[in-house]
Every structure is written in C-alpha cells, then in structure tokens.
Coordinates of C-alpha atoms in Angstrom, one line a residue:
Chain A
M631 CA 0.0 0.0 0.0
Q632 CA 1.2 3.5 -0.8
I633 CA 1.2 5.7 2.3
I634 CA 2.2 8.9 0.4
S635 CA 1.2 9.7 -3.2
V636 CA 2.0 12.8 -5.0
E637 CA 0.5 13.7 -8.4
N638 CA 1.9 16.3 -10.7
M639 CA 2.7 18.7 -7.8
V640 CA 3.9 22.2 -8.6
K641 CA 5.0 24.9 -6.1
R642 CA 5.9 28.4 -7.2
F643 CA 7.2 31.3 -5.1
G644 CA 6.6 34.4 -7.2
S645 CA 8.6 33.8 -10.4
I646 CA 10.6 30.9 -8.9
T647 CA 9.4 27.4 -9.5
A648 CA 10.7 25.4 -6.6
V649 CA 8.8 22.2 -7.4
D650 CA 8.0 21.6 -11.0
G651 CA 5.4 18.9 -11.5
I652 CA 6.6 15.9 -9.5
T653 CA 4.8 12.6 -9.2
F654 CA 5.9 9.8 -6.9
G655 CA 4.6 7.3 -4.3
V656 CA 6.0 5.9 -1.1
D657 CA 5.3 2.3 0.1
E658 CA 4.1 1.8 3.7
N659 CA 6.8 0.9 6.2
S660 CA 9.7 1.5 3.8
I661 CA 12.6 3.9 3.9
F662 CA 12.2 6.4 1.1
G663 CA 15.1 8.7 0.2
F664 CA 14.5 12.1 -1.5
L665 CA 17.9 13.1 -2.8
G666 CA 19.1 16.3 -4.5
P667 CA 21.4 19.2 -4.1
N668 CA 20.6 22.2 -1.9
G669 CA 17.8 24.3 -3.5
A670 CA 16.5 21.3 -5.5
G671 CA 13.0 21.5 -3.9
K672 CA 13.4 18.8 -1.2
T673 CA 12.4 21.0 1.8
T674 CA 9.6 22.6 -0.2
T675 CA 8.2 19.1 -1.0
I676 CA 8.4 18.1 2.7
S677 CA 6.8 21.4 3.8
I678 CA 3.8 20.6 1.5
L679 CA 3.5 17.0 2.7
C680 CA 3.6 18.4 6.3
T681 CA 0.8 20.9 5.5
L682 CA 3.1 23.9 6.1
L683 CA 2.7 25.0 2.5
D684 CA -0.1 24.6 0.0
P685 CA 1.0 23.4 -3.5
T686 CA 0.3 25.8 -6.4
S687 CA -1.2 23.0 -8.3
G688 CA -1.4 19.2 -8.2
K689 CA -2.2 16.9 -5.3
A690 CA -0.5 15.3 -2.4
F691 CA -2.0 12.5 -0.2
L692 CA -0.7 11.1 3.0
N693 CA -2.3 8.1 4.7
G694 CA -5.3 8.7 2.5
H695 CA -5.7 12.4 3.5
D696 CA -5.3 15.4 1.2
C697 CA -2.3 17.4 2.5
S698 CA -3.8 20.8 1.8
A699 CA -7.5 20.2 2.5
E700 CA -7.3 17.9 5.5
S701 CA -4.3 19.3 7.3
A702 CA -5.5 18.3 10.8
A703 CA -5.8 14.6 9.8
V704 CA -2.4 14.7 8.0
R705 CA -0.7 16.3 11.0
K706 CA -1.9 13.6 13.3
S707 CA -0.3 11.0 11.0
I708 CA 3.1 12.5 10.8
G709 CA 6.2 13.1 12.9
I710 CA 9.0 15.5 11.7
V711 CA 12.6 16.0 12.4
F712 CA 13.5 19.3 10.8
Q713 CA 16.9 20.4 9.3
D714 CA 17.2 22.9 12.2
S715 CA 16.5 21.5 15.6
S716 CA 13.0 22.4 16.8
L717 CA 13.8 21.3 20.4
D718 CA 13.6 23.9 23.0
K719 CA 17.2 23.9 24.3
D720 CA 16.3 25.7 27.5
L721 CA 14.0 22.8 28.6
T722 CA 15.0 19.4 29.7
A723 CA 14.7 16.3 27.5
R724 CA 11.8 15.1 29.5
E725 CA 10.0 18.5 29.3
N726 CA 10.4 18.6 25.5
L727 CA 8.8 15.1 25.2
M728 CA 6.0 15.8 27.7
F729 CA 5.0 19.0 25.9
H730 CA 5.0 17.1 22.6
A731 CA 2.8 14.4 24.0
R732 CA 0.4 17.0 25.3
L733 CA 0.3 18.9 22.0
Y734 CA -0.7 15.6 20.3
N735 CA -3.3 14.8 22.9
V736 CA -1.7 11.7 24.2
A737 CA -4.0 10.7 27.1
T738 CA -2.7 11.5 30.6
P739 CA -2.2 7.9 31.9
E740 CA -0.3 7.0 28.8
R741 CA 1.8 10.1 28.5
K742 CA 4.4 9.4 31.2
Q743 CA 4.9 5.9 30.0
R744 CA 5.4 6.9 26.3
V745 CA 7.8 9.6 27.4
D746 CA 9.8 7.1 29.4
E747 CA 9.9 4.7 26.5
A748 CA 11.1 7.4 24.2
L749 CA 13.9 8.4 26.6
V750 CA 15.0 4.7 26.7
F751 CA 14.8 4.4 22.9
A752 CA 16.9 7.5 22.5
G753 CA 19.4 6.2 25.0
L754 CA 18.9 9.3 27.1
Q755 CA 17.2 7.9 30.2
D756 CA 20.2 9.0 32.4
R757 CA 20.1 12.5 31.0
A758 CA 16.3 12.9 31.0
D759 CA 16.3 15.9 33.4
D760 CA 19.3 17.7 31.9
L761 CA 18.7 20.8 29.7
V762 CA 18.9 20.0 26.0
K763 CA 21.5 22.8 25.5
K764 CA 24.0 20.5 27.3
F765 CA 23.5 17.7 24.7
S766 CA 25.8 16.8 21.8
G767 CA 24.5 17.1 18.3
G768 CA 23.9 13.4 18.0
M769 CA 22.0 13.2 21.3
K770 CA 19.7 16.1 20.2
R771 CA 18.9 14.3 16.9
R772 CA 18.1 11.0 18.7
L773 CA 15.9 12.9 21.1
E774 CA 14.1 14.6 18.1
V775 CA 13.6 11.3 16.4
A776 CA 12.2 9.8 19.6
R777 CA 10.0 12.8 20.1
G778 CA 8.6 12.6 16.6
L779 CA 7.5 9.0 17.3
I780 CA 5.7 9.6 20.6
H781 CA 2.3 10.1 19.1
K782 CA 2.8 6.9 16.9
P783 CA 2.8 8.6 13.5
K784 CA 2.4 6.6 10.2
V785 CA 5.2 8.6 8.5
L786 CA 8.3 10.1 10.0
F787 CA 10.0 12.9 8.0
L788 CA 13.7 13.4 8.4
D789 CA 15.0 16.5 6.7
E790 CA 18.8 16.1 6.4
P791 CA 19.0 14.3 9.7
T792 CA 22.7 14.0 9.7
L793 CA 23.6 17.6 8.7
G794 CA 26.2 19.1 11.0
L795 CA 27.0 15.9 12.8
D796 CA 30.5 14.4 13.0
P797 CA 31.1 11.1 11.1
Q798 CA 30.8 8.9 14.2
S799 CA 27.4 10.4 15.3
R800 CA 26.3 10.1 11.7
S801 CA 26.9 6.4 11.5
S802 CA 25.3 5.7 14.9
L803 CA 22.3 7.8 13.9
W804 CA 21.9 5.7 10.8
E805 CA 22.0 2.4 12.7
F806 CA 19.2 3.9 14.8
I807 CA 17.2 5.1 11.8
I808 CA 17.2 1.8 9.9
E809 CA 15.6 0.0 12.8
L810 CA 12.6 2.4 12.9
P811 CA 10.2 0.9 10.3
K812 CA 10.3 -2.6 12.0
K813 CA 10.3 -1.4 15.6
H814 CA 7.7 1.4 15.3
D815 CA 5.6 0.4 12.3
V816 CA 6.4 3.7 10.6
T817 CA 7.4 4.8 7.1
I818 CA 10.6 6.9 6.9
F819 CA 10.7 9.8 4.4
M820 CA 14.1 11.3 4.4
T821 CA 16.1 13.9 2.5
T822 CA 19.8 14.0 2.3
H823 CA 22.5 15.3 0.0
Y824 CA 25.0 12.8 1.3
M825 CA 24.7 10.2 -1.5
E826 CA 26.4 7.4 0.5
E827 CA 23.8 7.7 3.2
A828 CA 21.0 7.0 0.8
E829 CA 22.3 3.4 0.3
V830 CA 20.1 2.3 3.3
C831 CA 16.9 3.4 1.4
D832 CA 14.4 0.9 0.0
H833 CA 13.5 3.4 -2.7
I834 CA 15.1 6.6 -3.9
A835 CA 13.9 9.6 -6.0
I836 CA 16.5 12.1 -7.2
I837 CA 15.3 15.6 -7.6
D838 CA 17.1 18.5 -9.4
K839 CA 15.8 21.9 -10.2
G840 CA 12.3 20.9 -9.0
K841 CA 12.0 17.8 -11.2
I842 CA 12.4 14.2 -10.4
I843 CA 15.1 13.0 -12.8
A844 CA 15.4 9.4 -11.7
S845 CA 13.8 7.0 -9.2
G846 CA 14.2 3.4 -8.2
T847 CA 16.0 1.2 -5.7
P848 CA 19.7 2.1 -5.0
G849 CA 20.7 -1.0 -7.0
S850 CA 18.6 -0.2 -10.1
L851 CA 19.8 3.4 -10.1
K852 CA 23.4 2.3 -10.1
K853 CA 22.6 0.0 -13.1
L854 CA 21.8 3.2 -15.0
I855 CA 25.5 3.8 -15.3
G856 CA 26.4 0.3 -16.5
G857 CA 27.5 -1.6 -13.4
D858 CA 30.9 -2.4 -12.1
V859 CA 34.3 -1.8 -13.7
I860 CA 37.2 -4.3 -13.3
Y861 CA 40.7 -2.9 -13.8
L862 CA 43.5 -5.4 -14.5
K863 CA 47.3 -5.1 -14.5
T864 CA 48.9 -8.0 -16.3
S865 CA 52.2 -9.0 -17.7
D866 CA 50.6 -9.4 -21.2
N867 CA 47.7 -7.1 -21.8
R868 CA 47.1 -8.3 -25.3
K869 CA 46.7 -12.0 -24.3
A870 CA 44.5 -11.0 -21.3
A871 CA 42.2 -9.0 -23.6
E872 CA 41.8 -11.9 -26.0
T873 CA 41.0 -14.3 -23.2
L874 CA 38.4 -11.9 -21.7
Q875 CA 36.8 -11.6 -25.1
K876 CA 36.7 -15.4 -25.5
L877 CA 35.5 -16.2 -22.0
F878 CA 33.0 -13.4 -21.2
G879 CA 32.4 -11.8 -24.5
L880 CA 33.6 -8.5 -23.1
S881 CA 35.8 -6.2 -25.0
A882 CA 38.6 -4.7 -22.8
T883 CA 40.0 -1.2 -23.2
E884 CA 43.6 -0.3 -22.5
K885 CA 44.4 2.8 -20.6
D886 CA 47.6 3.9 -18.8
G887 CA 49.0 0.3 -18.9
E888 CA 45.9 -1.1 -17.4
I889 CA 43.0 -2.8 -19.1
F890 CA 39.4 -2.5 -17.9
I891 CA 36.1 -4.1 -18.6
S892 CA 32.6 -3.0 -17.7
T893 CA 30.2 -5.6 -16.4
P894 CA 27.0 -5.6 -14.4
R895 CA 28.3 -8.2 -11.9
G896 CA 31.9 -7.5 -11.5
D897 CA 32.4 -9.5 -8.3
S898 CA 31.2 -12.8 -9.8
C899 CA 33.6 -12.4 -12.8
I900 CA 36.7 -12.2 -10.8
P901 CA 37.1 -15.9 -9.7
A902 CA 36.7 -17.2 -13.3
L903 CA 39.0 -14.5 -14.5
I904 CA 41.7 -15.5 -12.0
R905 CA 41.3 -19.2 -12.9
E906 CA 41.9 -18.6 -16.6
I907 CA 44.5 -15.9 -16.7
G908 CA 45.8 -16.0 -13.1
D909 CA 49.3 -16.6 -14.2
I910 CA 49.6 -13.2 -16.0
V911 CA 47.5 -11.0 -13.7
L912 CA 49.5 -8.7 -11.4
S913 CA 46.6 -6.9 -9.8
V914 CA 42.8 -6.7 -9.9
R915 CA 40.7 -3.7 -8.8
L916 CA 36.9 -3.7 -8.7
Q917 CA 35.1 -0.3 -8.8
R918 CA 31.5 -0.2 -7.9
P919 CA 29.3 2.7 -9.0
T920 CA 28.1 5.0 -6.2
L921 CA 24.9 7.0 -6.1
N922 CA 27.1 10.0 -6.5
D923 CA 28.2 8.7 -9.9
V924 CA 24.5 8.3 -10.8
F925 CA 23.9 11.9 -9.9
L926 CA 26.9 13.1 -11.7
K927 CA 25.9 11.2 -14.8
L928 CA 22.3 12.5 -14.7
T929 CA 23.0 16.1 -14.0
G930 CA 26.6 16.6 -15.0
K931 CA 27.4 18.1 -11.6
E932 CA 28.3 17.1 -8.1
I933 CA 25.4 16.9 -5.7
R934 CA 26.9 19.2 -3.2
A935 CA 27.1 22.1 -5.6
E936 CA 25.5 25.0 -3.7
N937 CA 23.1 27.5 -5.2
G938 CA 24.1 30.5 -3.1
S939 CA 21.3 33.1 -2.9
V940 CA 21.8 35.8 -0.4
E941 CA 18.9 34.5 1.7
N942 CA 20.4 31.0 1.8
D943 CA 23.7 32.5 2.8
V944 CA 22.1 34.4 5.7
K945 CA 20.2 31.3 6.8
E946 CA 23.4 29.2 6.5
T947 CA 25.3 31.7 8.6
V948 CA 22.7 31.7 11.3
R949 CA 22.4 28.0 11.3
S950 CA 26.1 27.4 11.7
Y951 CA 26.2 30.0 14.4
R952 CA 23.5 28.3 16.2
R953 CA 25.1 24.9 15.8
R954 CA 28.3 26.2 17.4
H955 CA 26.4 28.1 20.0
D956 CA 24.0 25.3 20.9
R957 CA 26.8 22.8 21.4
G958 CA 28.5 24.9 24.2
Chain B
M570 CA -11.7 26.8 18.1
I571 CA -9.2 27.0 21.0
E572 CA -7.5 23.9 22.2
A573 CA -6.8 24.0 25.9
N574 CA -3.8 21.6 25.6
A575 CA -2.1 23.9 23.1
V576 CA -2.6 27.0 25.2
Y577 CA -1.3 25.1 28.2
V578 CA 1.8 23.9 26.4
I579 CA 2.7 27.3 25.1
V580 CA 2.1 29.1 28.4
A581 CA 3.8 26.4 30.5
R582 CA 6.9 26.4 28.3
E583 CA 7.4 30.2 28.5
F584 CA 6.7 30.3 32.2
K585 CA 9.2 27.5 32.9
K586 CA 11.9 29.3 30.9
F587 CA 11.0 32.6 32.5
I588 CA 11.5 31.2 36.0
R589 CA 14.8 29.6 34.9
E590 CA 16.3 32.6 33.3
R591 CA 17.0 34.8 36.3
T592 CA 19.1 37.3 34.4
R593 CA 16.4 38.0 32.0
L594 CA 14.0 38.8 34.8
V595 CA 16.6 41.0 36.6
S596 CA 17.2 43.0 33.4
A597 CA 13.5 43.3 32.6
I598 CA 12.9 44.7 36.1
A599 CA 16.0 46.9 36.1
R600 CA 15.1 49.0 33.0
P601 CA 11.8 50.4 34.4
L602 CA 13.4 51.0 37.8
V603 CA 16.2 53.0 36.2
W604 CA 13.7 55.1 34.3
L605 CA 11.6 55.6 37.4
F606 CA 14.3 56.6 39.8
L607 CA 17.0 58.1 37.7
I608 CA 14.9 60.0 35.1
G609 CA 11.8 60.4 37.3
G610 CA 13.8 61.3 40.3
G611 CA 16.0 63.7 38.4
M612 CA 13.1 65.4 36.6
S613 CA 11.2 65.8 39.9
R614 CA 13.8 68.4 40.9
I615 CA 13.0 70.7 38.0
V616 CA 9.3 69.9 37.3
P617 CA 7.1 71.5 40.0
I618 CA 4.6 69.5 41.9
A619 CA 1.1 70.0 40.3
G620 CA -2.2 69.0 41.9
G621 CA -0.2 67.3 44.7
V622 CA 1.6 65.0 42.2
S623 CA 5.4 65.0 41.8
Y624 CA 6.9 64.1 38.4
M625 CA 8.2 60.8 39.7
Q626 CA 4.7 59.9 40.9
F627 CA 3.3 61.1 37.6
I628 CA 5.4 58.8 35.4
F629 CA 4.8 55.7 37.7
P630 CA 1.7 54.6 35.6
G631 CA 3.8 55.2 32.4
I632 CA 6.6 53.1 33.8
L633 CA 4.2 50.3 34.5
G634 CA 3.0 50.7 30.9
M635 CA 6.6 50.6 29.7
T636 CA 7.2 47.3 31.6
I637 CA 4.2 45.8 29.9
L638 CA 5.0 47.2 26.5
F639 CA 8.5 45.9 26.4
S640 CA 7.9 42.5 27.9
S641 CA 4.8 41.8 25.8
I642 CA 6.4 42.9 22.5
F643 CA 9.5 40.8 23.3
S644 CA 7.5 37.8 24.2
S645 CA 5.6 37.9 20.9
I646 CA 8.5 39.0 18.7
S647 CA 10.4 35.8 19.7
I648 CA 8.0 34.1 17.2
I649 CA 10.2 35.5 14.4
W650 CA 13.2 33.5 15.6
D651 CA 11.1 30.5 16.7
K652 CA 9.5 30.3 13.3
E653 CA 12.7 30.0 11.4
F654 CA 14.9 28.1 13.8
G655 CA 13.1 26.7 16.8
F656 CA 10.3 25.4 18.8
M657 CA 7.6 27.3 16.8
K658 CA 8.0 24.8 14.0
E659 CA 7.2 22.0 16.4
I660 CA 4.0 23.9 17.3
L661 CA 3.1 24.8 13.7
V662 CA 3.1 21.1 12.6
A663 CA 1.1 19.9 15.6
P664 CA -2.5 19.1 15.1
I665 CA -3.7 22.3 16.7
S666 CA -5.4 25.4 15.2
R667 CA -3.5 28.5 14.4
F668 CA -5.9 30.5 16.5
S669 CA -4.9 28.4 19.6
I670 CA -1.3 29.3 18.9
V671 CA -2.2 33.0 18.8
V672 CA -4.2 32.8 22.0
G673 CA -1.5 30.7 23.7
K674 CA 1.2 33.2 22.8
A675 CA -0.9 36.2 23.9
T676 CA -1.7 34.4 27.1
S677 CA 1.9 33.7 27.9
G678 CA 2.8 37.3 27.1
M679 CA 0.0 38.3 29.5
V680 CA 1.2 36.1 32.4
L681 CA 4.8 37.1 32.1
S682 CA 4.1 40.8 31.7
T683 CA 1.7 41.0 34.5
I684 CA 4.2 39.3 36.9
Q685 CA 6.8 42.0 35.9
A686 CA 4.2 44.8 36.3
A687 CA 3.3 43.5 39.7
I688 CA 7.0 43.6 40.8
I689 CA 7.3 47.2 39.7
L690 CA 3.9 48.1 41.2
A691 CA 5.3 46.9 44.6
F692 CA 7.6 49.9 44.6
F693 CA 4.7 52.4 44.9
P694 CA 5.1 53.1 48.7
L695 CA 8.7 54.3 48.0
L696 CA 7.2 57.0 45.8
G697 CA 4.9 58.3 48.5
L698 CA 1.8 57.1 46.6
K699 CA -1.1 55.9 48.5
I700 CA -2.9 53.1 46.6
G701 CA -5.6 51.0 48.2
F702 CA -6.1 47.3 48.0
A703 CA -9.0 47.5 45.5
E704 CA -6.9 49.9 43.3
V705 CA -3.9 47.5 43.3
A706 CA -6.2 44.7 42.2
G707 CA -7.7 47.0 39.6
I708 CA -4.2 48.0 38.3
L709 CA -3.3 44.3 38.0
L710 CA -6.4 43.6 36.0
I711 CA -5.8 46.5 33.7
S712 CA -2.1 45.3 33.3
A713 CA -3.3 41.8 32.4
A714 CA -5.8 43.2 29.8
L715 CA -3.2 45.6 28.4
S716 CA -0.5 42.9 28.2
F717 CA -2.9 40.6 26.3
A718 CA -3.7 43.4 23.8
I719 CA 0.0 44.4 23.3
S720 CA 1.1 40.7 23.0
S721 CA -1.5 40.3 20.3
L722 CA -0.2 43.4 18.6
G723 CA 3.3 41.8 18.8
I724 CA 2.0 38.6 17.2
V725 CA 0.5 40.7 14.3
L726 CA 3.9 42.4 13.8
A727 CA 5.8 39.1 14.0
S728 CA 3.5 37.6 11.4
F729 CA 4.3 40.4 8.9
Y730 CA 8.0 40.4 9.5
D731 CA 9.9 37.2 9.2
S732 CA 13.5 38.1 9.3
Y733 CA 15.7 38.8 12.3
E734 CA 16.8 42.2 10.8
S735 CA 13.2 43.5 11.2
F736 CA 13.6 43.5 15.0
S737 CA 15.4 46.9 15.1
V738 CA 12.7 48.3 12.7
I739 CA 10.0 47.2 15.1
M740 CA 11.9 48.6 18.1
N741 CA 12.7 52.0 16.5
F742 CA 9.6 52.7 14.5
I743 CA 6.9 51.0 16.6
V744 CA 7.9 50.3 20.2
M745 CA 9.8 53.5 21.1
P746 CA 7.2 55.9 19.5
M747 CA 4.5 53.9 21.2
F748 CA 6.1 54.5 24.5
F749 CA 6.9 58.2 24.0
L750 CA 3.4 58.9 22.5
S751 CA 1.5 57.3 25.3
G752 CA 1.3 60.0 27.9
A753 CA 3.8 58.1 29.9
M754 CA 6.3 60.9 30.2
Y755 CA 4.2 64.0 29.5
P756 CA 0.5 64.7 30.0
V757 CA -1.5 64.2 26.8
K758 CA -3.4 67.4 27.3
L759 CA -0.2 69.5 27.2
M760 CA 1.0 67.9 23.9
P761 CA 1.0 69.8 20.5
T762 CA -2.0 68.8 18.4
I763 CA -0.1 66.6 15.9
L764 CA 1.4 64.5 18.7
R765 CA -1.9 64.4 20.5
F766 CA -3.4 62.7 17.4
F767 CA -0.8 59.9 17.5
T768 CA -1.3 59.6 21.3
R769 CA -5.0 59.1 20.8
I770 CA -4.7 56.2 18.4
N771 CA -2.1 54.4 20.6
P772 CA -3.8 51.7 22.7
L773 CA -1.0 52.0 25.3
T774 CA -2.2 55.5 26.1
Y775 CA -5.5 54.2 27.4
G776 CA -3.9 51.4 29.4
I777 CA -1.6 54.0 31.1
D778 CA -4.5 56.4 31.5
A779 CA -6.6 53.7 33.3
I780 CA -3.6 53.1 35.7
K781 CA -3.4 56.9 36.3
H782 CA -7.1 56.8 37.4
L783 CA -6.3 54.1 39.9
S784 CA -2.9 55.2 41.2
L785 CA -2.9 59.0 41.3
P786 CA -4.9 61.1 43.7
P787 CA -8.1 62.6 42.3
G788 CA -7.8 66.3 41.3
A789 CA -4.3 65.9 40.1
G790 CA -5.0 68.5 37.3
P791 CA -2.5 68.4 34.4
M792 CA -0.7 65.4 36.0
G793 CA -3.9 63.3 36.3
A794 CA -5.7 61.1 33.8
D795 CA -6.7 62.5 30.4
F796 CA -9.7 60.3 29.4
P797 CA -12.7 58.8 31.2
F798 CA -12.0 55.5 32.8
L799 CA -14.7 53.6 31.0
L800 CA -13.3 54.8 27.6
D801 CA -9.9 53.5 28.6
V802 CA -11.3 50.1 29.4
A803 CA -13.4 50.0 26.2
V804 CA -10.4 50.9 24.0
I805 CA -8.2 48.2 25.7
I806 CA -10.9 45.5 25.1
A807 CA -11.5 46.7 21.5
A808 CA -7.8 46.7 20.8
T809 CA -7.5 43.1 22.2
V810 CA -10.3 41.8 20.0
I811 CA -9.0 43.5 16.9
F812 CA -5.4 42.4 17.3
V813 CA -6.3 38.8 18.2
A814 CA -8.5 38.6 15.1
I815 CA -5.8 40.0 12.8
G816 CA -3.1 37.9 14.5
G817 CA -5.2 34.7 14.0
K818 CA -5.8 35.6 10.3
A819 CA -2.2 36.5 9.7
F820 CA -1.0 33.2 11.2
E821 CA -3.3 31.2 9.0
R822 CA -1.6 32.4 5.9
K823 CA 0.4 29.7 4.1
G824 CA 3.1 30.4 1.6

C-alpha cells in the first residue's frame, strides 16, 4: 500500500518554480530517500507534505488524506525532524517530550509511559532531566527522532537528519534510523545530500531543479550507469584482452598500462578470470558505482554544488552560528 | 476553536523558561526602575509638583506601561526567531489550530508581563503614593488586559516580518514611538495637536490612563488622567479583540 502519493505537484514562489510537476509514491513501512542538491526542492516538498505550505497545483495525499484540504488529519499521522533543531534547548529532554505528548493529545495515563519509553529508545534515560543545550548534536537528533515517534505517526519525515553531525554520530544515527520501520511500524521519508547515506533506502527519488530526474532502488539506479568496472594489471595485456573476449564476450579497453572491462556483476567475474589468466595477472581492482556517480551522470554536476542566494547564505550563517552556539 | 492543551503547552513552556532565566528577569525589572528613579527622580527636581503629584509619581503609571509594552512585545517577537529556527516549527506542525497558537502566545505574554508589572507596582510606597487594595487589584487587572492586547499586537507584527533584521525596525519605529506617544512621560493634554493625534490612536495611552485613574490622587489636574476610565477600558478591550483577530488571520496564511 502507498502511504504517500504525490501527483503532478507544482509549487511556485513568485517567479521561482521550486517544485516543477513531480509525481511519486512511497510504500508503507519502507525507507524512502529524497535526494538532491541544496535548493532542488526537497524541503519545499516536505513542507507541502507536512501541511506547512499549499501546492500551487497538483495533489499530495498522506495516509489517504489530502495534505492541503485535510491538514489536521495529516498532522496527526506524521512526525517530523527538521533540518534545524526544533527542540527547546532551555528545557530538559523530558519536558520537551512531555510538551510534545500534550500537543498531540496523548492521554494523561499513557503520557508518562510513552515519554519514558522514548527516553530509553533515544538512550537518554540517564540525561532525562538535563537541559537540552548541554547535549551533543547526536543526542539532540536522537531525542528529536524519539519525540517525533511519541504520538505513533504513520510517517516520520527526516529532513537532512545528519547535517552538521560528526562522522561517528552520523553512522550511529543511521543504525538507529534503519531500525525504525520494523520497531515502530512507521514509514521513513528522508532527504539528504550525502549520497552514500542513501544506500540504506528501499527506494530513492532524485530531484534536481524541481524535477524528479530518476527513481528506483539504489541498485537499479546504479545500473543506469552500467554496473561495475574491473581494472587489471597484467604482464601481457594483449593476451589477457583476448582471453576476456573469448571467456565473457567482453571487450577490454587499455588505458595507462591497465585494461578495464565494464560488467553488471563484476564481483562474480573475478574468480573465473583468475582461474583462466591468473598466471599473468599482477593486480585486480573492482570499482562499484556509487549514487554520487549516478547523480553526476544524470545532471553533470556534483550533488553538493550549492546555489548560493543571499537569503540562503544568511540562513546558513545563522544555522552554523546556532550549531556552534548550541553545542556549548 | 481554542484547544486548551495547546494554550497550556505554550504558556507552561514560556513560564518555565522565564523562571529559569533569572538574568532576563533581573534586566527586565532593572530597566523600568532605572527610568523611574533616575529620570523620574532627576526630573522631579525641576518639574514643579502639580495637583499634589510629583513628576516621579506622575510617570509611575507610564513606567508600568513601559514594563508591559517591552515584555509583551519581546515575548511575541520571539515568534520570528522561533518560526525559522526553533520550537515554533514543532508547534506549527502539531494538530492544533493557528488560533490556539495566537491565544496561547498572547496568554503567555500576559502572564509574564503581569508578573513583571506586579513587581514594579510593589515599589509604589517608595514614591509616596497611597494606593488602596482595591486599586492595586484594579491595576493588576488593567495590566493583564493591556498585556494581552499588546502581546497580540506583537503577534501581528511578528507575522508580517519574518527576518531577524526586522527586529530593530520594530523597536525604533513602533515600540519606542508607542512609548513616548502614550502620555507616559508627559501629560497628553499638554502635547502639541499633531502629537496628541498619535497619542490618541495608541492603545498603550489608554492602558496607562486607566492606571493613572487608579494610582494618582483625584484632582491631580494636568498630571492626572486624560480620558474617562470607561473609555480606557473600552479601548483596551476593543484593541485586544482586533489584534487577536488580525493575528489569527495572519497566522493562518500559508506560503
């Protein structure tokens, strides 16, 4: 069943078209990745799905409700972790969670129990009564994810969940996130511009300049760029190339003293290759395509390329100030 | 529709923070006291007593009005920051009506401002004013109503401005003129006509005027109240209704 479906959705701000007629669906209890560079339209799309913005045209449905006409029903079905923390850092972890539970009308007898569970889930039970401003970036994000789940939403939105975290916190946050659909019966809709992080997604849509330019599983997207590449150094490149042609029907190319072949399943070719020409092979190197290569091929640019409007620059400055400031 | 849980969360959150941040409270209380004792005390030496009221006594209602004006506007203007970077987003995506958010925010502005006004009010014996128990209760009620109105005005302003640079615009072109054109520092009836016009369209004027009725002795002449008490109360109530309605509408706008 599709928990989110978006049909030909357009969002314009004055003369700028932020989202330009996108259509996609998200399966229930899957992890869906919405990828693209800054300014591609990811946050605008999330804002529409979260009922914070109305689309200029087109439709968006979440859990069977129209995101612009039935915003109350949609809001009950979603939890959100924004790019910028929406925790109140002058309150304790427990207070943040208790206020959230009250806002979502969690009944009084259940409220305390759900908050305690969320604290355990975030691994913050020992820090429950500390002010959030004393927490590390990773702790705050875990608390926000746990908070977003207190009212048992059907969809949890994560907008750039790992932005501004150090590599160690990032990987531990991912371990935490990939458990969510099974543990909490929830669909994850996340955006990121770290391509390597999108590997955990069940399904990916890549957006650029407001349009979806590709979608599929991470594996199927990588197949778009023709699979793996095997590089060989041999003592006799000509003989090796002939053998490869005879054995696998693959024509090898020579470059810088190496020969390379492209094949969809590079890993399974290597054993046979070694068996046949092992005596002349000096080294073998297998290169797998990354989602970054996919993006590069589709758009001709790196995903991290910024589009630096003045407003974005100001926001970015304030964000980075707050991140430094909040950490202290 | 007003959801009680939403109003409770918004008010409880600000109240908790208010109690925790002692320095904010101290500085919020220090400003009006500096005005009262340094400016009021200094001016009392050159402004003659009129109708039995010294200048320092005369500005006391205005200083209460100042306390309410600043704390109510600050409380509401924080929405600008909160909207972009903080807790307001958490509230905006919760399944509660926009109107509840406006009422919650105005209520928290009211609670915090009235507490601060009560602290300043406690200094009245030092000024030689004689204010009875019923009048003290009346002043607190007026303070609460005035804070609710001005907090709602702050919400209206916050909904029209959404960048942090706009804060100084609001301070210099709205808050400071509102204070000086409110009869807080000079009697309205002695102002030039053009200034008197601005004073009469300023809701703060009527709040301060109502407090003058309750705190200054009758027959204070030029130092006393300028308008009938019932008119003051009517204007405060009307301003509250208008600002809450505009604030509610302004908050419902989506991009």
